[in-house]
Amino acid sequence: MAEFPALPSPSEGVASLDIETFLEALDGPPQQGQTDLTENRPRLLTIDVRSPAEFEEGHIPGAVNIPLFDNESRAVVGTDFKRKGRYEAIRKGLQLAGPNFASFLDTLQEHGAKHGSRLLVYCWRGGMRSGSMAWLFSLSGYEVQTLQGGYRSYRRWCKKMVGPDAIPPAPVMVLGGCTGVGKTAILHELRARGKQILDLEGLAKHRGSAFGATGKTQPSNEAFENILAFAVRRVRPNCCLWIEHEAKHVGKALVPSGIASWVSDATLGAMVVISMPKDLRVRRLVQDYCSDASEETRDQLKQCISGGLAKRLGGQRVKDALRLLDESRWDEVASMMLDYYDTLYKKWASQSRSSKRIEVDCPTLDAAGNADLVVQAVQPLELDLGIQTLSEPVATSEATAEAAAVVTAEVTAEGNCQCGEVQILCRGDARAVSYCHCSICRRLSGSAFSAQALFDTAQVEVRLQPGGGLTSFRTSKGVERSRCASCMAPVRGLLGGKMAAVPLGLLCSWRESDQSTLR
């Protein structure tokens, strides 16, 4: 009698990853930097097997939902677990989900999964739901990995990234200014110039004022925090992080306490305050909120004034504003709103604890020109901090070719820290070898002098193993030194943002290039 092969156990062929390793598989190493910190570009198909309602409330960015149970079935199984125990809950779950197993595989292929490809799977606690789906996918020929602790472990990680004890991932530049100066438009222009930005209003789907929710559906607080934590993970520490000056809420979305404190403190960065003539700000408000002048727009504005602002404006001002709206006197309504918001903003901005304040006067509504003024105003501070830009505009094709040559050049030197969690790759020839015996280098190296190879910053790549990290500190003007966060071995120094100093003792392998070598 023919024997059928034994089915694999639910755990066979399925690896379980901790949260840091899981996120690296999904999104790559941390601190990678990119012009859009919130763009979802998952490296692997990531599957959330929780119910649609759970997924809608919040999920790991980039994940797709293939629910083991729909909302009603999940409630039934949960009830059976509480009242009848584990066995009956499993039995009920098989009755409800079993007939759908084939459709789960079909949905997987609809999301682009190829036979044998690698999948990431998670549920709420990293238990039965993800284990069951991982078993099914593994049985069907996919390489499957689950998340230890499930989505709950991601939520704990989010609190660490943007919660009350979170440390700013980079020097913070807070873009402030009264309503109507076009902070969001300038922020987007800064992103186009290679600056790292967190667009709180864009992610919260709200413009920040009482009128900001018109036509928008906001994410839950949980979903908002999830996206922000994921974005913060990508921030490069040697590039400024630009954030618009916001209150504790953007509409109904609560700004995580960590980010709120970064905005109020502007650690290592500055508060950049935009000013603009009131008539221009009035014009911008009319363009933004009243451009179509439709009856629907008029009704929405009336509702905002008589609802959300009624207590703050007072009865008489509400009546005056509603009358002006009926008469289509948009400019006068906008001017009245600015009078209210200007007083509110000045009081709120005075609470900022930033030690540096940079004033930028913008005489036009041109967002691109205003962004140029901001860049010029903060450039001395960025140079002082040794700040880099993610992608500088290139003027000539020759410069483009030169930059590309650096990225693709052969690795001529490489090394690891003591524990192996940080790897350094150097491409091309070093500018020089430096032996420094200043007091700082003597103390940090514990020797009479320190020895390091000097490269252009673009020539040096830092790679982190899963769980690895860097700790950085500034020892003098324009000099930032980085060590492995685990073994504390020095791995790189940044000199004015232009040169990278790599300790010679770190470079365990040196390869001669076709040109000169270190002498």
Short mmCIF file of C-alpha atoms in Angstrom, two decimals:
data_model
loop_
_atom_site.label_atom_id
_atom_site.label_comp_id
_atom_site.label_asym_id
_atom_site.label_seq_id
_atom_site.Cartn_x
_atom_site.Cartn_y
_atom_site.Cartn_z
CA MET A 1 0.00 0.00 0.00
CA ALA A 2 1.46 3.37 -1.05
CA GLU A 3 2.38 5.71 1.75
CA PHE A 4 1.82 9.44 1.56
CA PRO A 5 4.71 11.62 2.76
CA ALA A 6 4.25 13.08 6.20
CA LEU A 7 3.11 16.68 6.26
CA PRO A 8 5.64 19.12 7.73
CA SER A 9 4.99 20.48 11.17
CA PRO A 10 3.80 24.11 11.38
CA SER A 11 7.28 25.23 12.46
CA GLU A 12 9.25 23.24 9.87
CA GLY A 13 10.78 25.47 7.19
CA VAL A 14 9.56 28.64 8.93
CA ALA A 15 12.05 30.93 10.65
CA SER A 16 11.02 33.50 13.25
CA LEU A 17 12.76 36.90 13.15
CA ASP A 18 13.12 39.54 15.85
CA ILE A 19 11.71 42.97 15.01
CA GLU A 20 15.01 44.56 13.89
CA THR A 21 15.88 41.66 11.57
CA PHE A 22 12.30 41.56 10.27
CA LEU A 23 12.37 45.28 9.41
CA GLU A 24 15.77 44.97 7.76
CA ALA A 25 14.43 42.15 5.57
CA LEU A 26 11.41 44.32 4.72
CA ASP A 27 13.05 47.73 4.25
CA GLY A 28 16.83 47.31 4.32
CA PRO A 29 19.34 48.62 6.88
CA PRO A 30 18.36 51.53 9.15
CA GLN A 31 19.64 55.07 8.62
CA GLN A 32 19.79 54.51 4.87
CA GLY A 33 18.40 57.95 4.03
CA GLN A 34 16.19 58.80 1.08
CA THR A 35 14.46 61.91 -0.20
CA ASP A 36 11.02 60.52 0.67
CA LEU A 37 11.25 58.94 4.11
CA THR A 38 7.70 57.56 3.92
CA GLU A 39 7.76 55.96 0.48
CA ASN A 40 6.83 52.26 0.71
CA ARG A 41 9.28 50.13 -1.25
CA PRO A 42 9.17 46.73 0.51
CA ARG A 43 12.00 44.42 -0.49
CA LEU A 44 9.90 41.35 0.29
CA LEU A 45 6.17 40.66 0.13
CA THR A 46 5.02 41.22 3.71
CA ILE A 47 1.68 39.73 4.74
CA ASP A 48 -0.50 40.82 7.65
CA VAL A 49 -2.86 37.91 8.33
CA ARG A 50 -4.99 39.73 10.92
CA SER A 51 -8.59 40.67 10.25
CA PRO A 52 -9.41 43.59 7.93
CA ALA A 53 -10.53 45.74 10.88
CA GLU A 54 -7.23 45.18 12.70
CA PHE A 55 -5.28 45.96 9.53
CA GLU A 56 -7.27 49.14 8.95
CA GLU A 57 -6.58 50.39 12.47
CA GLY A 58 -2.84 50.06 11.94
CA HIS A 59 -0.24 47.84 10.27
CA ILE A 60 3.44 47.73 9.36
CA PRO A 61 3.98 50.09 6.39
CA GLY A 62 4.33 48.20 3.12
CA ALA A 63 2.38 45.14 4.32
CA VAL A 64 -0.61 43.69 2.46
CA ASN A 65 -3.61 42.12 4.15
CA ILE A 66 -4.45 38.45 3.55
CA PRO A 67 -6.66 37.76 6.58
CA LEU A 68 -6.98 34.26 7.96
CA PHE A 69 -10.36 35.31 9.40
CA ASP A 70 -12.72 38.09 8.42
CA ASN A 71 -13.96 40.41 11.17
CA GLU A 72 -16.96 38.27 12.10
CA SER A 73 -15.04 34.97 12.10
CA ARG A 74 -12.31 36.43 14.29
CA ALA A 75 -14.93 37.45 16.85
CA VAL A 76 -16.46 33.95 16.82
CA VAL A 77 -13.10 32.21 17.29
CA GLY A 78 -12.14 34.61 20.06
CA THR A 79 -15.41 33.93 21.87
CA ASP A 80 -14.93 30.16 21.62
CA PHE A 81 -11.38 30.50 22.97
CA LYS A 82 -12.60 32.37 26.05
CA ARG A 83 -15.67 30.20 26.71
CA LYS A 84 -14.69 26.73 25.48
CA GLY A 85 -10.89 26.71 25.44
CA ARG A 86 -8.06 26.34 22.95
CA TYR A 87 -9.15 23.06 21.32
CA GLU A 88 -12.64 24.27 20.45
CA ALA A 89 -11.26 27.58 19.18
CA ILE A 90 -8.84 25.73 16.86
CA ARG A 91 -11.65 23.47 15.67
CA LYS A 92 -13.90 26.45 14.94
CA GLY A 93 -11.03 28.24 13.20
CA LEU A 94 -10.45 25.27 10.90
CA GLN A 95 -14.14 25.16 10.04
CA LEU A 96 -14.17 28.84 9.14
CA ALA A 97 -10.77 29.23 7.44
CA GLY A 98 -10.14 25.77 6.00
CA PRO A 99 -12.33 26.19 2.89
CA ASN A 100 -10.42 29.40 2.05
CA PHE A 101 -6.89 27.95 1.96
CA ALA A 102 -6.81 27.73 -1.84
CA SER A 103 -8.02 31.33 -2.15
CA PHE A 104 -5.21 32.46 0.19
CA LEU A 105 -2.69 31.04 -2.27
CA ASP A 106 -4.47 32.70 -5.19
CA THR A 107 -4.40 36.06 -3.39
CA LEU A 108 -0.70 35.57 -2.70
CA GLN A 109 -0.02 35.23 -6.43
CA GLU A 110 -2.20 38.26 -7.16
CA HIS A 111 0.22 40.24 -5.00
CA GLY A 112 3.11 39.10 -7.20
CA ALA A 113 4.51 36.17 -5.19
CA LYS A 114 6.53 33.76 -7.33
CA HIS A 115 6.82 30.08 -6.48
CA GLY A 116 9.72 29.64 -4.06
CA SER A 117 10.03 33.34 -3.24
CA ARG A 118 10.65 34.64 0.27
CA LEU A 119 7.69 35.92 2.32
CA LEU A 120 7.35 37.77 5.62
CA VAL A 121 4.24 36.98 7.67
CA TYR A 122 2.89 38.39 10.93
CA CYS A 123 -0.26 38.43 13.09
CA TRP A 124 -1.06 40.12 16.40
CA ARG A 125 1.14 38.13 18.81
CA GLY A 126 3.19 36.02 16.41
CA GLY A 127 1.12 32.97 17.36
CA MET A 128 -1.47 30.73 15.77
CA ARG A 129 -2.69 32.88 12.90
CA SER A 130 0.74 33.68 11.46
CA GLY A 131 1.92 30.14 12.26
CA SER A 132 -1.02 28.62 10.38
CA MET A 133 -0.61 30.81 7.31
CA ALA A 134 3.18 30.40 7.36
CA TRP A 135 2.69 26.62 7.42
CA LEU A 136 0.35 26.81 4.44
CA PHE A 137 2.69 29.03 2.43
CA SER A 138 5.75 26.93 3.36
CA LEU A 139 3.91 23.74 2.41
CA SER A 140 3.18 25.37 -0.96
CA GLY A 141 6.86 25.96 -1.68
CA TYR A 142 7.51 29.47 -0.38
CA GLU A 143 10.35 30.48 1.95
CA VAL A 144 8.50 31.96 4.93
CA GLN A 145 9.65 33.94 7.94
CA THR A 146 7.42 35.22 10.74
CA LEU A 147 7.77 38.07 13.23
CA GLN A 148 8.57 37.18 16.83
CA GLY A 149 5.90 38.72 19.01
CA GLY A 150 3.88 39.73 15.95
CA TYR A 151 2.46 43.18 15.32
CA ARG A 152 2.53 43.83 19.06
CA SER A 153 6.34 43.77 18.95
CA TYR A 154 6.23 46.35 16.13
CA ARG A 155 4.07 48.61 18.28
CA ARG A 156 6.60 48.36 21.14
CA TRP A 157 9.36 49.22 18.67
CA CYS A 158 7.35 52.26 17.50
CA LYS A 159 7.17 53.57 21.05
CA LYS A 160 10.94 53.27 21.29
CA MET A 161 11.39 55.20 18.03
CA VAL A 162 8.94 58.09 18.57
CA GLY A 163 7.70 57.72 22.15
CA PRO A 164 8.50 59.91 25.16
CA ASP A 165 12.07 58.63 25.56
CA ALA A 166 12.97 58.71 21.86
CA ILE A 167 16.21 60.47 20.92
CA PRO A 168 16.24 62.64 17.77
CA PRO A 169 17.81 60.61 14.95
CA ALA A 170 19.50 63.71 13.47
CA PRO A 171 19.79 67.47 14.07
CA VAL A 172 16.22 68.83 13.83
CA MET A 173 15.36 71.92 11.81
CA VAL A 174 11.88 73.17 12.71
CA LEU A 175 10.15 75.16 9.98
CA GLY A 176 7.88 77.69 11.66
CA GLY A 177 5.88 80.76 10.79
CA CYS A 178 2.36 82.14 11.02
CA THR A 179 -0.53 80.63 9.08
CA GLY A 180 -0.38 81.35 5.36
CA VAL A 181 3.41 81.63 4.88
CA GLY A 182 3.44 78.34 2.96
CA LYS A 183 5.47 76.16 5.31
CA THR A 184 4.27 72.91 3.75
CA ALA A 185 5.06 74.08 0.21
CA ILE A 186 8.56 75.11 1.32
CA LEU A 187 9.00 71.77 3.06
CA HIS A 188 8.23 69.94 -0.19
CA GLU A 189 10.70 72.14 -2.04
CA LEU A 190 13.35 71.29 0.53
CA ARG A 191 12.72 67.61 -0.12
CA ALA A 192 13.24 68.24 -3.83
CA ARG A 193 16.64 69.71 -2.89
CA GLY A 194 17.72 66.53 -1.12
CA LYS A 195 16.67 67.44 2.43
CA GLN A 196 15.19 64.89 4.84
CA ILE A 197 11.67 65.93 5.83
CA LEU A 198 8.84 64.62 7.99
CA ASP A 199 5.64 66.02 6.50
CA LEU A 200 3.37 65.68 9.53
CA GLU A 201 0.40 67.34 7.82
CA GLY A 202 0.76 65.22 4.70
CA LEU A 203 0.96 61.99 6.70
CA ALA A 204 -1.94 63.04 8.94
CA LYS A 205 -3.96 64.06 5.84
CA HIS A 206 -4.81 67.39 7.41
CA ARG A 207 -3.65 70.97 6.85
CA GLY A 208 -3.40 71.72 10.53
CA SER A 209 -6.03 74.43 10.98
CA ALA A 210 -9.74 74.19 11.72
CA PHE A 211 -10.27 74.15 7.94
CA GLY A 212 -7.61 71.53 7.26
CA ALA A 213 -9.81 68.43 7.20
CA THR A 214 -11.95 69.53 4.26
CA GLY A 215 -12.24 66.51 1.95
CA LYS A 216 -9.74 64.48 3.97
CA THR A 217 -10.00 61.20 5.93
CA GLN A 218 -7.38 61.02 8.64
CA PRO A 219 -5.51 57.88 9.73
CA SER A 220 -5.94 56.52 13.23
CA ASN A 221 -3.42 57.62 15.86
CA GLU A 222 -1.93 54.13 15.73
CA ALA A 223 -1.50 54.20 11.95
CA PHE A 224 -0.02 57.72 12.13
CA GLU A 225 2.54 56.61 14.71
CA ASN A 226 3.38 53.50 12.67
CA ILE A 227 4.23 55.54 9.57
CA LEU A 228 6.28 58.08 11.51
CA ALA A 229 8.33 55.44 13.34
CA PHE A 230 9.05 53.68 10.06
CA ALA A 231 10.18 56.98 8.53
CA VAL A 232 12.39 57.86 11.51
CA ARG A 233 14.16 54.50 11.12
CA ARG A 234 15.38 55.67 7.69
CA VAL A 235 16.77 59.04 8.81
CA ARG A 236 20.48 59.51 8.23
CA PRO A 237 22.12 60.96 11.36
CA ASN A 238 24.51 63.26 9.46
CA CYS A 239 21.72 65.03 7.53
CA CYS A 240 19.29 67.53 9.09
CA LEU A 241 15.71 66.39 9.63
CA TRP A 242 13.18 69.08 8.69
CA ILE A 243 9.83 69.12 10.51
CA GLU A 244 7.06 71.69 10.27
CA HIS A 245 6.18 73.46 13.52
CA GLU A 246 2.97 71.77 14.68
CA ALA A 247 0.87 71.63 17.82
CA LYS A 248 0.32 68.38 19.71
CA HIS A 249 -2.43 67.45 17.26
CA VAL A 250 -2.68 67.67 13.48
CA GLY A 251 -6.44 67.64 13.16
CA LYS A 252 -7.48 64.60 15.20
CA ALA A 253 -4.13 62.84 14.78
CA LEU A 254 -1.94 63.01 17.88
CA VAL A 255 1.72 63.84 17.20
CA PRO A 256 3.81 61.20 19.04
CA SER A 257 5.34 62.63 22.21
CA GLY A 258 8.91 62.06 21.04
CA ILE A 259 8.46 64.00 17.81
CA ALA A 260 6.55 66.72 19.66
CA SER A 261 9.53 67.18 21.99
CA TRP A 262 11.96 67.31 19.03
CA VAL A 263 9.87 70.11 17.55
CA SER A 264 9.80 72.08 20.79
CA ASP A 265 13.52 71.58 21.51
CA ALA A 266 15.04 71.51 17.97
CA THR A 267 17.96 69.50 19.36
CA LEU A 268 21.29 70.42 17.71
CA GLY A 269 19.33 72.24 15.00
CA ALA A 270 17.32 75.43 14.96
CA MET A 271 13.89 77.03 14.73
CA VAL A 272 13.62 78.54 11.23
CA VAL A 273 10.84 81.16 11.29
CA ILE A 274 9.30 82.28 7.99
CA SER A 275 7.76 85.76 7.79
CA MET A 276 5.63 87.16 4.96
CA PRO A 277 3.43 90.25 4.42
CA LYS A 278 -0.14 89.70 5.54
CA ASP A 279 -1.67 90.53 2.15
CA LEU A 280 0.28 87.68 0.58
CA ARG A 281 -0.81 85.30 3.30
CA VAL A 282 -4.43 86.30 2.74
CA ARG A 283 -4.03 85.57 -0.95
CA ARG A 284 -2.58 82.13 -0.19
CA LEU A 285 -5.46 81.21 2.13
CA VAL A 286 -8.01 82.22 -0.50
CA GLN A 287 -6.15 80.14 -3.10
CA ASP A 288 -5.92 77.12 -0.82
CA TYR A 289 -9.44 77.06 0.60
CA CYS A 290 -11.71 79.16 -1.62
CA SER A 291 -10.35 78.67 -5.14
CA ASP A 292 -13.52 77.08 -6.56
CA ALA A 293 -15.93 79.45 -4.71
CA SER A 294 -18.63 76.76 -4.90
CA GLU A 295 -21.64 76.51 -2.64
CA GLU A 296 -20.24 73.29 -1.22
CA THR A 297 -16.99 75.04 -0.30
CA ARG A 298 -18.92 77.89 1.30
CA ASP A 299 -20.96 75.44 3.39
CA GLN A 300 -17.85 73.57 4.53
CA LEU A 301 -16.17 76.81 5.62
CA LYS A 302 -19.30 77.88 7.46
CA GLN A 303 -19.40 74.58 9.30
CA CYS A 304 -15.75 74.95 10.35
CA ILE A 305 -16.32 78.49 11.67
CA SER A 306 -19.62 77.87 13.44
CA GLY A 307 -18.45 74.49 14.76
CA GLY A 308 -14.77 74.14 15.60
CA LEU A 309 -13.98 77.85 16.02
CA ALA A 310 -17.21 79.20 17.51
CA LYS A 311 -16.08 79.13 21.15
CA ARG A 312 -12.71 80.67 20.39
CA LEU A 313 -13.83 83.39 18.00
CA GLY A 314 -16.85 84.51 20.00
CA GLY A 315 -20.43 84.95 18.84
CA GLN A 316 -20.08 88.31 17.11
CA ARG A 317 -17.01 87.39 15.07
CA VAL A 318 -18.68 84.13 14.00
CA LYS A 319 -21.71 86.09 12.76
CA ASP A 320 -19.48 88.55 10.91
CA ALA A 321 -17.50 85.74 9.28
CA LEU A 322 -20.63 83.89 8.16
CA ARG A 323 -22.07 87.09 6.67
CA LEU A 324 -18.84 87.76 4.77
CA LEU A 325 -18.91 84.22 3.40
CA ASP A 326 -22.48 84.71 2.17
CA GLU A 327 -21.31 87.84 0.38
CA SER A 328 -18.28 85.98 -1.11
CA ARG A 329 -15.89 88.41 0.54
CA TRP A 330 -13.21 85.77 0.79
CA ASP A 331 -10.28 88.11 1.46
CA GLU A 332 -11.96 89.65 4.49
CA VAL A 333 -12.80 86.24 5.95
CA ALA A 334 -9.19 85.11 5.43
CA SER A 335 -7.88 88.29 7.09
CA MET A 336 -10.15 87.73 10.08
CA MET A 337 -8.93 84.14 10.44
CA LEU A 338 -5.30 85.28 10.27
CA ASP A 339 -5.87 87.76 13.09
CA TYR A 340 -7.05 84.88 15.26
CA TYR A 341 -4.39 82.35 14.23
CA ASP A 342 -1.50 84.86 14.40
CA THR A 343 -2.21 85.54 18.07
CA LEU A 344 -2.51 81.82 18.75
CA TYR A 345 0.69 80.93 16.86
CA LYS A 346 2.83 83.62 18.50
CA LYS A 347 1.81 82.38 21.94
CA TRP A 348 2.53 78.80 20.94
CA ALA A 349 5.88 79.61 19.24
CA SER A 350 7.06 81.46 22.36
CA GLN A 351 7.03 78.10 24.16
CA SER A 352 9.76 76.75 21.87
CA ARG A 353 12.91 75.83 23.78
CA SER A 354 15.17 75.90 20.73
CA SER A 355 18.46 77.64 21.49
CA LYS A 356 18.88 78.79 17.88
CA ARG A 357 16.39 80.88 15.93
CA ILE A 358 16.84 81.83 12.27
CA GLU A 359 14.54 84.46 10.72
CA VAL A 360 13.79 84.23 6.98
CA ASP A 361 11.80 86.99 5.26
CA CYS A 362 9.91 85.72 2.19
CA PRO A 363 8.64 88.61 0.01
CA THR A 364 6.71 86.49 -2.53
CA LEU A 365 4.44 83.43 -2.73
CA ASP A 366 7.00 81.53 -4.82
CA ALA A 367 7.68 78.33 -2.83
CA ALA A 368 10.81 77.45 -4.81
CA GLY A 369 12.34 80.88 -4.28
CA ASN A 370 11.40 80.86 -0.60
CA ALA A 371 13.01 77.43 -0.19
CA ASP A 372 16.21 78.85 -1.69
CA LEU A 373 16.15 81.63 0.91
CA VAL A 374 15.74 79.05 3.68
CA VAL A 375 18.63 76.94 2.37
CA GLN A 376 20.88 80.01 2.22
CA ALA A 377 19.91 81.11 5.72
CA VAL A 378 20.68 77.76 7.37
CA GLN A 379 23.81 76.94 5.37
CA PRO A 380 26.26 78.42 7.93
CA LEU A 381 24.69 76.34 10.70
CA GLU A 382 24.75 73.17 8.57
CA LEU A 383 28.43 73.72 7.78
CA ASP A 384 29.12 74.22 11.46
CA LEU A 385 27.37 70.93 12.25
CA GLY A 386 29.04 69.06 9.39
CA ILE A 387 25.66 68.37 7.80
CA GLN A 388 25.34 66.53 4.47
CA THR A 389 22.58 66.62 1.83
CA LEU A 390 21.11 63.39 0.52
CA SER A 391 21.30 64.37 -3.15
CA GLU A 392 22.90 67.59 -4.29
CA PRO A 393 21.86 68.97 -7.72
CA VAL A 394 24.55 68.18 -10.32
CA ALA A 395 25.43 70.93 -12.78
CA THR A 396 27.26 68.97 -15.48
CA SER A 397 27.33 65.51 -16.98
CA GLU A 398 31.03 65.34 -16.05
CA ALA A 399 30.12 65.76 -12.37
CA THR A 400 27.45 63.07 -12.73
CA ALA A 401 29.98 60.66 -14.20
CA GLU A 402 32.46 61.43 -11.41
CA ALA A 403 29.86 60.78 -8.70
CA ALA A 404 28.81 57.54 -10.38
CA ALA A 405 32.46 56.45 -10.59
CA VAL A 406 32.82 56.81 -6.81
CA VAL A 407 29.73 54.66 -6.13
CA THR A 408 30.82 51.91 -8.53
CA ALA A 409 34.57 52.02 -7.77
CA GLU A 410 36.25 48.84 -6.59
CA VAL A 411 36.50 48.31 -2.84
CA THR A 412 40.17 48.90 -1.98
CA ALA A 413 39.95 48.64 1.81
CA GLU A 414 37.50 47.04 4.20
CA GLY A 415 37.23 46.25 7.86
CA ASN A 416 34.98 45.39 10.78
CA CYS A 417 34.58 46.59 14.33
CA GLN A 418 35.57 44.28 17.19
CA CYS A 419 32.16 42.54 17.41
CA GLY A 420 31.58 42.47 13.65
CA GLU A 421 28.26 44.35 13.70
CA VAL A 422 29.68 47.32 11.74
CA GLN A 423 31.50 46.93 8.42
CA ILE A 424 33.43 49.67 6.61
CA LEU A 425 33.97 49.58 2.84
CA CYS A 426 36.33 52.12 1.22
CA ARG A 427 36.23 52.61 -2.55
CA GLY A 428 39.15 54.04 -4.51
CA ASP A 429 42.35 55.54 -3.19
CA ALA A 430 42.66 57.45 0.05
CA ARG A 431 43.61 61.11 -0.07
CA ALA A 432 46.25 60.64 2.61
CA VAL A 433 47.17 58.94 5.86
CA SER A 434 46.88 61.17 8.90
CA TYR A 435 48.73 60.78 12.20
CA CYS A 436 47.17 63.08 14.78
CA HIS A 437 48.47 63.73 18.30
CA CYS A 438 45.99 66.39 19.43
CA SER A 439 44.66 66.05 22.97
CA ILE A 440 41.28 64.71 21.77
CA CYS A 441 42.80 61.98 19.57
CA ARG A 442 45.21 60.96 22.34
CA ARG A 443 42.39 60.60 24.87
CA LEU A 444 40.05 58.76 22.49
CA SER A 445 42.69 56.36 21.18
CA GLY A 446 44.52 55.81 24.46
CA SER A 447 47.77 56.26 22.58
CA ALA A 448 50.36 58.91 21.80
CA PHE A 449 48.65 59.51 18.45
CA SER A 450 45.88 58.17 16.23
CA ALA A 451 46.34 56.92 12.65
CA GLN A 452 43.62 57.08 10.02
CA ALA A 453 43.11 57.00 6.25
CA LEU A 454 41.35 60.07 4.82
CA PHE A 455 38.75 59.60 2.08
CA ASP A 456 36.05 61.73 0.51
CA THR A 457 32.83 60.94 2.38
CA ALA A 458 31.25 59.42 -0.77
CA GLN A 459 34.05 56.82 -0.87
CA VAL A 460 33.22 55.34 2.54
CA GLU A 461 30.23 53.06 3.09
CA VAL A 462 29.08 51.89 6.52
CA ARG A 463 27.10 48.66 6.65
CA LEU A 464 25.30 47.43 9.75
CA GLN A 465 24.61 43.80 10.51
CA PRO A 466 21.12 42.92 11.89
CA GLY A 467 20.88 44.47 15.34
CA GLY A 468 23.97 46.62 14.78
CA GLY A 469 24.03 50.36 15.34
CA LEU A 470 26.23 53.43 15.58
CA THR A 471 26.65 55.97 18.33
CA SER A 472 27.92 59.37 17.22
CA PHE A 473 29.20 62.44 19.04
CA ARG A 474 30.90 65.72 18.19
CA THR A 475 34.32 66.40 19.64
CA SER A 476 34.99 69.79 18.05
CA LYS A 477 33.56 72.17 15.48
CA GLY A 478 32.57 70.25 12.34
CA VAL A 479 33.99 66.93 13.58
CA GLU A 480 31.67 63.99 14.26
CA ARG A 481 33.03 60.61 15.40
CA SER A 482 31.13 57.32 15.22
CA ARG A 483 31.61 54.12 17.19
CA CYS A 484 29.92 50.73 17.13
CA ALA A 485 27.04 50.90 19.61
CA SER A 486 27.86 47.39 20.89
CA CYS A 487 31.66 47.08 21.20
CA MET A 488 32.37 50.87 21.08
CA ALA A 489 35.17 50.43 18.55
CA PRO A 490 35.80 53.67 16.57
CA VAL A 491 34.73 53.22 12.93
CA ARG A 492 34.66 56.63 11.26
CA GLY A 493 35.15 60.35 11.74
CA LEU A 494 33.45 63.00 9.60
CA LEU A 495 35.46 66.17 9.07
CA GLY A 496 33.30 69.11 8.03
CA GLY A 497 30.98 66.74 6.15
CA LYS A 498 33.54 66.49 3.32
CA MET A 499 36.19 64.05 4.53
CA ALA A 500 35.88 60.68 6.28
CA ALA A 501 38.65 59.45 8.56
CA VAL A 502 38.80 55.65 8.94
CA PRO A 503 41.07 54.21 11.68
CA LEU A 504 43.93 52.25 10.09
CA GLY A 505 43.61 49.57 12.77
CA LEU A 506 40.07 48.90 11.52
CA LEU A 507 41.14 48.15 7.96
CA CYS A 508 41.95 44.46 8.21
CA SER A 509 42.14 44.01 4.42
CA TRP A 510 43.81 46.34 1.96
CA ARG A 511 43.67 45.78 -1.80
CA GLU A 512 46.03 47.53 -4.16
CA SER A 513 44.32 49.47 -6.93
CA ASP A 514 45.67 50.04 -10.44
CA GLN A 515 46.81 53.51 -9.41
CA SER A 516 48.48 54.63 -6.21
CA THR A 517 48.23 52.90 -2.86
CA LEU A 518 48.71 54.19 0.64
CA ARG A 519 52.34 54.96 1.37
#
